Coordinates of C-alpha atoms in Angstrom, one line a residue:
X20 CA -26.6 -20.5 47.2
X21 CA -29.1 -18.0 48.2
X22 CA -27.8 -15.3 51.0
X23 CA -30.9 -13.8 52.5
X24 CA -31.2 -9.8 54.2
X25 CA -33.7 -9.7 56.8
X26 CA -34.5 -5.9 57.5
X27 CA -33.8 -5.3 53.8
X28 CA -35.9 -2.4 53.9
X29 CA -33.1 -0.2 56.1
X30 CA -31.6 3.1 55.1
X31 CA -28.2 1.7 54.2
X32 CA -29.6 -1.0 52.0
X33 CA -27.9 0.1 49.0
X34 CA -24.6 -0.2 50.7
X35 CA -25.0 -3.9 51.8
X36 CA -26.4 -4.5 48.4
X37 CA -23.4 -3.3 46.3
X38 CA -20.9 -5.1 48.7
X39 CA -22.8 -8.4 48.7
X40 CA -23.6 -8.1 44.6
X41 CA -19.7 -7.4 44.1
X42 CA -18.8 -10.6 45.7
X43 CA -21.5 -12.9 44.9
X44 CA -20.3 -14.8 42.0
X45 CA -17.3 -15.3 44.0
X46 CA -18.8 -17.0 46.8
X47 CA -20.9 -18.9 44.7
X48 CA -23.9 -16.8 45.9
X49 CA -26.6 -16.9 42.8
X50 CA -29.8 -15.4 44.6
X51 CA -29.8 -12.1 47.0
X52 CA -33.3 -11.6 48.9
X53 CA -33.9 -8.3 50.7
X54 CA -36.9 -8.5 52.8
X55 CA -38.8 -6.3 55.1
X56 CA -41.9 -5.9 56.9
X57 CA -42.3 -2.2 56.3
X58 CA -43.4 -2.3 52.6
X59 CA -43.0 1.5 51.9
X60 CA -39.2 1.5 52.8
X61 CA -38.7 -1.8 51.1
X62 CA -39.8 0.0 48.2
X63 CA -38.0 3.0 48.8
X64 CA -34.6 1.7 49.7
X65 CA -34.9 -1.8 49.0
X66 CA -35.8 -0.8 45.5
X67 CA -32.4 1.5 45.6
X68 CA -30.6 -1.5 46.6
X69 CA -32.1 -3.4 43.7
X70 CA -31.1 -0.8 41.1
X71 CA -27.2 -1.0 42.3
X72 CA -27.4 -4.4 42.7
X73 CA -28.4 -4.9 39.0
X74 CA -26.2 -2.0 37.6
X75 CA -23.1 -3.9 39.7
X76 CA -23.8 -7.6 38.5
X77 CA -27.2 -7.7 36.2
X78 CA -26.9 -11.8 36.8
X79 CA -27.0 -12.1 40.5
X80 CA -30.9 -12.7 40.9
X81 CA -31.8 -10.0 43.3
X82 CA -35.5 -10.0 44.6
X83 CA -37.5 -8.0 47.4
X84 CA -40.0 -9.2 49.8
X85 CA -42.2 -8.8 52.8
X86 CA -42.3 -12.7 53.2
X87 CA -40.2 -13.7 55.9
X88 CA -40.6 -17.2 55.0
X89 CA -40.4 -17.0 51.5
X90 CA -37.4 -15.1 52.5
X91 CA -35.6 -17.4 54.5
X92 CA -36.7 -20.9 52.3
X93 CA -33.2 -22.4 51.4
X94 CA -31.1 -19.8 52.4
X95 CA -27.6 -20.5 52.7
X96 CA -26.5 -17.4 54.7
X97 CA -28.6 -14.9 56.1
X98 CA -27.7 -11.2 57.6
X99 CA -30.3 -9.7 60.1
X100 CA -30.1 -5.8 60.5
X101 CA -33.5 -5.4 62.0
X102 CA -34.6 -2.1 63.4
X103 CA -37.2 -2.8 65.8
X104 CA -39.3 0.4 66.2
X105 CA -37.7 2.2 63.8
X106 CA -36.4 5.7 64.4
X107 CA -39.0 6.7 66.9
X108 CA -37.8 4.0 69.0
X109 CA -34.1 5.6 69.1
X110 CA -35.5 8.9 69.8
X111 CA -38.0 7.8 72.6
X112 CA -35.2 5.7 73.7
X113 CA -32.9 8.6 74.1
X114 CA -35.4 11.5 75.1
X115 CA -35.8 8.7 78.1
X116 CA -32.4 9.2 79.2
X117 CA -32.1 12.8 78.7
X118 CA -35.3 13.0 81.2
X119 CA -33.1 11.5 84.2
X120 CA -30.1 13.0 83.0
X121 CA -28.1 10.1 82.3
X122 CA -26.5 9.1 78.9
X123 CA -28.7 6.7 76.5
X124 CA -27.0 6.7 73.2
X125 CA -28.9 3.8 70.9
X126 CA -26.6 0.9 71.8
X127 CA -25.4 1.5 75.2
X128 CA -27.2 1.7 78.4
X129 CA -30.8 2.8 78.7
X130 CA -30.8 3.1 74.9
X131 CA -28.9 -0.7 74.2
X132 CA -31.5 -2.0 77.0
X133 CA -34.5 -0.7 75.4
X134 CA -33.4 -1.5 72.0
X135 CA -32.8 -5.3 73.7
X136 CA -36.4 -5.1 74.6
X137 CA -37.5 -4.4 71.4
X138 CA -35.2 -6.7 69.2
X139 CA -34.5 -9.9 71.1
X140 CA -38.2 -11.1 71.1
X141 CA -38.3 -11.0 67.1
X142 CA -35.1 -12.4 66.2
X143 CA -35.6 -15.7 68.7
X144 CA -38.8 -16.2 66.5
X145 CA -37.1 -15.1 63.0
X146 CA -34.2 -17.9 64.0
X147 CA -36.8 -20.6 64.6
X148 CA -38.2 -20.0 61.3
X149 CA -34.7 -20.1 59.8
X150 CA -34.1 -23.2 61.8
X151 CA -37.1 -24.6 60.2
X152 CA -37.0 -23.5 56.7
X153 CA -33.6 -22.6 55.6
X154 CA -31.0 -24.6 54.1
X155 CA -28.9 -27.5 56.5
X156 CA -26.1 -25.9 57.6
X157 CA -27.4 -22.3 57.6
X158 CA -25.2 -19.8 59.1
X159 CA -26.6 -16.7 60.7
X160 CA -24.9 -13.2 60.7
X161 CA -26.2 -11.2 63.3
X162 CA -25.9 -7.0 62.8
X163 CA -28.8 -5.9 64.7
X164 CA -28.2 -3.9 67.5
X165 CA -27.0 -4.3 70.5
X166 CA -25.3 -7.0 68.6
X167 CA -23.6 -8.3 71.5
X168 CA -26.9 -8.2 73.9
X169 CA -28.9 -10.0 70.9
X170 CA -26.1 -12.2 70.1
X171 CA -26.3 -13.6 73.4
X172 CA -29.8 -14.5 73.7
X173 CA -29.6 -16.2 70.5
X174 CA -26.5 -18.4 71.5
X175 CA -29.0 -18.9 75.0
X176 CA -31.9 -20.1 73.3
X177 CA -29.6 -22.5 71.1
X178 CA -28.9 -21.1 68.0
X179 CA -24.9 -22.1 67.8
X180 CA -25.3 -21.3 63.8
X181 CA -25.1 -17.3 65.0
X182 CA -22.6 -15.2 64.3
X183 CA -22.4 -11.5 65.7
X184 CA -20.8 -8.9 63.7
X185 CA -19.9 -5.3 63.9
X186 CA -18.1 -2.8 61.4
X187 CA -16.3 -0.8 64.3
X188 CA -13.3 -2.9 65.0
X189 CA -12.6 -3.9 61.0
X190 CA -13.2 -0.2 60.1
X191 CA -10.6 0.8 63.0
X192 CA -8.0 -2.0 62.4
X193 CA -8.1 -0.5 58.5
X194 CA -7.6 3.1 59.6
X195 CA -4.5 2.2 61.6
X196 CA -3.3 0.1 59.0
X197 CA -3.7 3.2 56.3
X198 CA -2.3 5.5 59.6
X199 CA 1.3 3.7 59.5
X200 CA 1.1 3.3 55.4
X201 CA 1.0 -0.5 56.0
X202 CA -0.6 -2.9 53.3
X203 CA -4.1 -4.0 54.8
X204 CA -3.7 -7.4 53.9
X205 CA -0.3 -7.7 56.0
X206 CA -1.6 -5.6 59.2
X207 CA -2.9 -7.4 62.2
X208 CA -4.2 -6.2 65.9
X209 CA -5.9 -8.3 68.1
X210 CA -9.2 -7.0 69.6
X211 CA -11.0 -8.3 73.0
X212 CA -14.1 -7.5 75.1
X213 CA -17.7 -6.7 74.4
X214 CA -19.1 -5.5 71.7
X215 CA -18.9 -1.5 71.9
X216 CA -16.6 -2.1 74.7
X217 CA -13.6 -3.5 73.4
X218 CA -9.7 -2.7 72.9
X219 CA -6.9 -3.4 70.5
X220 CA -3.4 -4.2 71.3
X221 CA -0.5 -6.0 69.6
X222 CA -0.1 -4.8 66.0
X223 CA 1.9 -5.8 63.5
X224 CA 2.6 -5.3 60.2
X225 CA 4.1 -8.0 58.3
X226 CA 4.9 -9.6 61.2
X227 CA 6.8 -6.4 63.1
X228 CA 5.5 -5.2 65.9
X229 CA 4.2 -1.4 65.4
X230 CA 2.4 -1.1 68.5
X231 CA 4.8 1.7 69.4
X232 CA 5.0 3.6 66.0
X233 CA 1.4 3.7 66.5
X234 CA 1.3 5.3 70.0
X235 CA 4.2 7.5 69.6
X236 CA 2.6 9.1 66.5
X237 CA 0.8 12.6 67.8
X238 CA -1.5 12.5 64.9
X239 CA -3.0 9.3 66.2
X240 CA -5.0 11.8 68.4
X241 CA -6.1 13.6 65.2
X242 CA -6.3 11.5 62.3
X243 CA -8.0 8.2 63.8
X244 CA -10.8 7.2 66.2
X245 CA -8.3 8.1 68.8
X246 CA -9.3 11.4 68.7
X247 CA -12.1 11.1 70.9
X248 CA -9.4 10.5 73.7
X249 CA -6.5 11.7 75.8
X250 CA -3.0 10.3 75.4
X251 CA -2.8 10.0 79.3
X252 CA -6.3 7.7 79.1
X253 CA -4.2 5.5 76.9
X254 CA -1.4 5.3 79.5
X255 CA -3.7 4.5 82.0
X256 CA -5.1 1.6 80.3
X257 CA -1.3 0.2 79.3
X258 CA -1.4 1.5 76.2
X259 CA -4.2 -0.5 74.9
X260 CA -6.7 1.5 72.3
X261 CA -10.0 1.5 73.2
X262 CA -13.0 1.0 70.9
X263 CA -14.5 4.3 69.9
X264 CA -17.8 3.6 72.1
X265 CA -15.4 3.6 75.0
X266 CA -16.0 7.0 75.0
X267 CA -19.3 7.0 76.3
X268 CA -18.0 5.3 79.5
X269 CA -14.6 7.3 80.2
X270 CA -16.3 10.6 79.2
X271 CA -19.8 10.2 80.5
X272 CA -20.2 13.9 81.7
X273 CA -18.9 15.2 78.9
X274 CA -21.5 13.4 76.7
X275 CA -24.4 14.1 78.9
X276 CA -23.4 17.7 79.1
X277 CA -23.1 18.0 75.0
X278 CA -26.4 16.6 74.6
X279 CA -27.7 18.9 77.4
X280 CA -26.2 21.8 75.7
X281 CA -27.7 20.6 72.0
X282 CA -31.0 19.9 73.3
X283 CA -31.0 16.5 71.5
X284 CA -29.4 13.5 71.0
X285 CA -28.1 12.2 68.0
X286 CA -31.3 9.6 67.6
X287 CA -33.1 13.3 67.1
X288 CA -30.8 14.2 64.1
X289 CA -30.8 10.8 62.3
X290 CA -34.9 10.8 62.3
X291 CA -35.2 14.0 61.1
X292 CA -32.7 13.2 58.5
X293 CA -34.4 10.7 57.4
X294 CA -37.5 12.5 57.4
X295 CA -36.2 14.6 55.3
X296 CA -34.8 12.3 52.7
X297 CA -38.1 10.5 52.5
X298 CA -40.2 13.1 52.0
X299 CA -38.2 14.3 49.1
X300 CA -37.3 10.7 47.7
X301 CA -41.6 10.3 47.3
X302 CA -41.8 14.2 45.5
X303 CA -39.4 12.7 42.7
X304 CA -39.9 10.7 39.6
X305 CA -39.4 7.4 41.1
X306 CA -38.1 6.0 37.5
X307 CA -35.0 9.2 37.9
X308 CA -32.6 6.9 39.0
X309 CA -29.6 9.3 39.2
X310 CA -32.0 12.1 41.1
X311 CA -33.3 9.4 43.4
X312 CA -29.9 8.2 44.4
X313 CA -28.6 12.1 44.7
X314 CA -31.1 12.2 47.3
X315 CA -30.4 9.4 48.9
X316 CA -26.5 10.1 49.3
X317 CA -26.8 13.7 49.8
X318 CA -28.9 12.9 52.9
X319 CA -26.5 9.7 54.0
X320 CA -23.4 12.1 54.0
X321 CA -25.3 14.4 56.2
X322 CA -25.5 11.4 58.8
X323 CA -22.0 10.4 58.2
X324 CA -20.7 13.8 58.8
X325 CA -22.7 14.0 62.1
X326 CA -21.3 10.7 63.7
X327 CA -20.4 11.4 67.2
X328 CA -20.5 15.1 66.3
X329 CA -23.3 15.9 69.2
X330 CA -21.8 13.6 71.8
X331 CA -18.1 14.8 71.2
X332 CA -18.6 18.5 70.1
X333 CA -16.0 17.6 67.1
X334 CA -17.0 17.2 63.7
X335 CA -15.5 14.2 61.7
X336 CA -12.2 15.3 59.7
X337 CA -13.2 13.3 56.6
X338 CA -14.8 14.8 53.5
X339 CA -18.0 13.3 52.3
X340 CA -18.6 13.9 48.9
X341 CA -21.9 13.0 47.4
X342 CA -21.5 10.3 44.4
X343 CA -23.5 10.0 40.9
X344 CA -24.9 6.8 40.5
X345 CA -22.7 5.8 37.9
X346 CA -19.5 6.8 40.4
X347 CA -21.1 5.0 43.2
X348 CA -21.6 1.6 41.7
X349 CA -17.9 1.9 40.0
X350 CA -15.8 2.9 42.9
X351 CA -14.6 0.2 44.8
X352 CA -16.1 -1.6 47.3
X353 CA -14.9 -1.2 51.3
X354 CA -17.0 -3.8 52.4
X355 CA -18.5 -2.3 55.7
X356 CA -20.1 -4.7 58.2
X357 CA -21.1 -7.1 55.2
X358 CA -17.4 -7.6 54.0
X359 CA -17.3 -9.0 57.8
X360 CA -19.8 -11.9 56.5
X361 CA -18.7 -12.4 53.1
X362 CA -14.8 -13.0 54.2
X363 CA -16.3 -15.3 56.7
X364 CA -18.3 -16.9 54.1
X365 CA -14.7 -17.1 51.7
X366 CA -12.6 -18.1 54.5
X367 CA -15.1 -21.3 55.4
X368 CA -15.3 -22.2 52.0
X369 CA -11.4 -22.5 51.7
X370 CA -10.5 -19.8 49.6
X371 CA -8.3 -17.6 51.8
X372 CA -7.8 -17.9 55.8
X373 CA -8.5 -14.2 57.4
X374 CA -8.4 -12.8 60.6
X375 CA -11.7 -10.8 61.8
X376 CA -13.3 -9.8 64.9
X377 CA -16.5 -11.6 65.6
X378 CA -19.0 -11.8 68.3
X379 CA -18.6 -15.8 69.4
X380 CA -19.3 -17.1 73.0
X381 CA -15.9 -16.7 75.1
X382 CA -15.1 -20.6 75.5
X383 CA -11.9 -19.6 77.4
X384 CA -10.6 -16.8 75.7
X385 CA -10.9 -14.5 78.2
X386 CA -10.5 -17.0 81.5
X387 CA -12.2 -14.3 84.1
X388 CA -15.4 -15.0 82.1
X389 CA -17.7 -18.2 81.8
X390 CA -17.3 -20.0 78.9
X391 CA -20.9 -19.1 77.6
X392 CA -20.6 -15.5 77.8
X393 CA -20.5 -13.7 74.1
X394 CA -17.6 -11.5 73.5
X395 CA -16.2 -9.6 70.8
X396 CA -12.6 -11.2 70.0
X397 CA -10.2 -11.6 66.9
X398 CA -11.0 -14.7 65.6
X399 CA -8.6 -16.9 62.9
X400 CA -10.9 -18.0 60.4
X401 CA -10.4 -21.4 57.8
X402 CA -11.9 -24.1 56.0
X403 CA -11.2 -26.0 59.4
X404 CA -13.4 -23.6 61.6
X405 CA -13.3 -20.2 63.8
X406 CA -10.7 -20.2 66.0
X407 CA -10.7 -17.8 69.0
X408 CA -7.4 -16.0 70.0
X409 CA -6.7 -16.1 73.7
X410 CA -6.2 -13.0 76.2
X411 CA -3.7 -12.7 79.1
X412 CA -2.8 -10.4 81.1
X413 CA -6.0 -8.1 80.9
X414 CA -5.2 -4.7 82.8
X415 CA -7.4 -4.3 85.6
X416 CA -9.4 -1.3 84.4
X417 CA -10.2 -3.0 81.2
X418 CA -11.3 -6.3 83.0
X419 CA -13.7 -4.3 85.7
X420 CA -15.4 -2.6 83.2
X421 CA -15.7 -5.9 81.0
X422 CA -17.0 -8.0 83.8
X423 CA -19.6 -5.2 84.7
X424 CA -21.3 -4.5 81.5
X425 CA -21.2 -8.4 81.0
X426 CA -23.2 -8.9 84.3
X427 CA -25.5 -6.3 82.8
X428 CA -25.8 -8.3 79.7
X429 CA -26.7 -11.6 81.7
X430 CA -29.3 -10.1 83.4
X431 CA -30.7 -7.7 80.6
X432 CA -30.9 -11.6 78.6
X433 CA -32.4 -13.1 81.4
X434 CA -34.9 -10.6 82.3
X435 CA -36.2 -10.6 78.7
X436 CA -36.7 -14.4 78.3
X437 CA -38.2 -14.7 82.0
X438 CA -40.4 -11.4 81.6
X439 CA -39.2 -10.7 85.0
X440 CA -39.1 -7.2 86.0
X441 CA -36.7 -7.7 89.1
X442 CA -34.2 -8.6 86.6
X443 CA -34.5 -5.9 84.1
X444 CA -34.1 -2.9 87.7
X445 CA -31.2 -4.9 88.6
X446 CA -29.8 -5.1 84.7
X447 CA -29.6 -1.4 84.6
X448 CA -29.1 -0.7 88.4
X449 CA -25.4 -2.4 87.9
X450 CA -24.7 -0.8 84.7
X451 CA -22.1 2.0 85.3
X452 CA -24.4 4.9 83.6
X453 CA -27.5 4.6 85.5
X454 CA -26.2 3.1 88.8
X455 CA -28.4 3.5 91.2
X456 CA -31.8 1.9 91.9
X457 CA -34.2 4.6 92.3
X458 CA -33.9 5.8 88.5
X459 CA -33.4 1.7 87.1
X460 CA -37.2 1.1 88.5
X461 CA -38.9 4.1 87.0
X462 CA -37.2 3.7 83.8
X463 CA -37.7 -0.3 83.7
X464 CA -41.6 0.9 84.5
X465 CA -42.0 3.3 81.9
X466 CA -39.9 0.8 79.1
X467 CA -42.3 -2.0 79.8
X468 CA -45.6 0.0 79.2
X469 CA -43.7 2.5 76.2
X470 CA -42.8 -1.2 74.5
X471 CA -45.8 -3.3 75.9
X472 CA -46.5 -4.1 71.9
X473 CA -43.1 -5.5 71.4
X474 CA -42.5 -7.4 75.2
X475 CA -46.2 -8.7 76.1
X476 CA -47.1 -8.6 79.5
X477 CA -44.6 -8.6 82.4
X478 CA -44.1 -9.8 86.3

């Protein structure tokens, strides 16, 4: 089988290469192709990825290309992880939000809307190419952010072979299992909602209800992602655990204040880190794998340590040591978002049932939403396919914000497809982090002008 990654010149490509190559033989994947239209970044980050892959398993064919058609031809599985507009796009999005005194994180609010403008049209074209050139039955895993919006747009276009993935829920699930010292393989929790707007309930370890064990441990609010939230908020949410991205909604005022005091949002920091990393790598001997990798990992760990720091005013409690190349390739793989794709492939091919969170059409899982609405939901996956869990008795507070953001997503997807300015304004107007017609209109017009090269002329 052949597995292709679109966006293979991204900064995190070496991590992806390690995970994919580790599992390739087990899954029958003989060839992996990383494609990116940015030749320089493909050479650098794709080049590091290739060295990692060859060190992990030299028998797996690993190729780099800038040719999309070549990359997707005869592919059985495709992962999309594009950053259309690159770091500059995110920087511009977040600066615009700061200009209007509102929150515009990468995938949320103005940032998520702007990223959708750039990402959706290109991914629709890629999916058309995939359906023409790839192997029959090809499965597409979309990790391009904002993953929920992009997956919704692709499903609306009739690409029923697209599954949205996000590593947030799987990371949090593993974190909770480790927190209560449970076997990860025997720990289960149900996630429901929308991408970056989901909730967790019904935790079980080896079949036993452990939700109270989690909630009643004070260390939950210092040793897990729940460090961002107050205990009273969880009580208001009927003791359901919020996705960390809900911090942007429930503590919106604090985030805007923190970004203002810092003078910049995280996108500007990431842009600076990546710029410094690229400059240092270019000065090094390209054949010195250990040195190139040290530069790469040192900057990556700086990124990891800064995650949520500006927005929350808190530094992550974890340590992020910089491994050598040899240490990295020999360390057991945590998987990240690639593990979701790999475990999906494993399960549907009859090599072990598994539960995981995916972005898929609702189809009755949440009765308050339309069947075609893409949601984030725990699914039980086997050789018989994907079975979504049903969610009943959703508390009013959760359902209200889910309904509102789903309306925003529907309108955004329709606006982009129709190139409809009025629907774009309406989408931003109903979003609770914007929620004003005047600013929604001004932002829409500025974005339509700023990203004309990606979206063309709108009516």
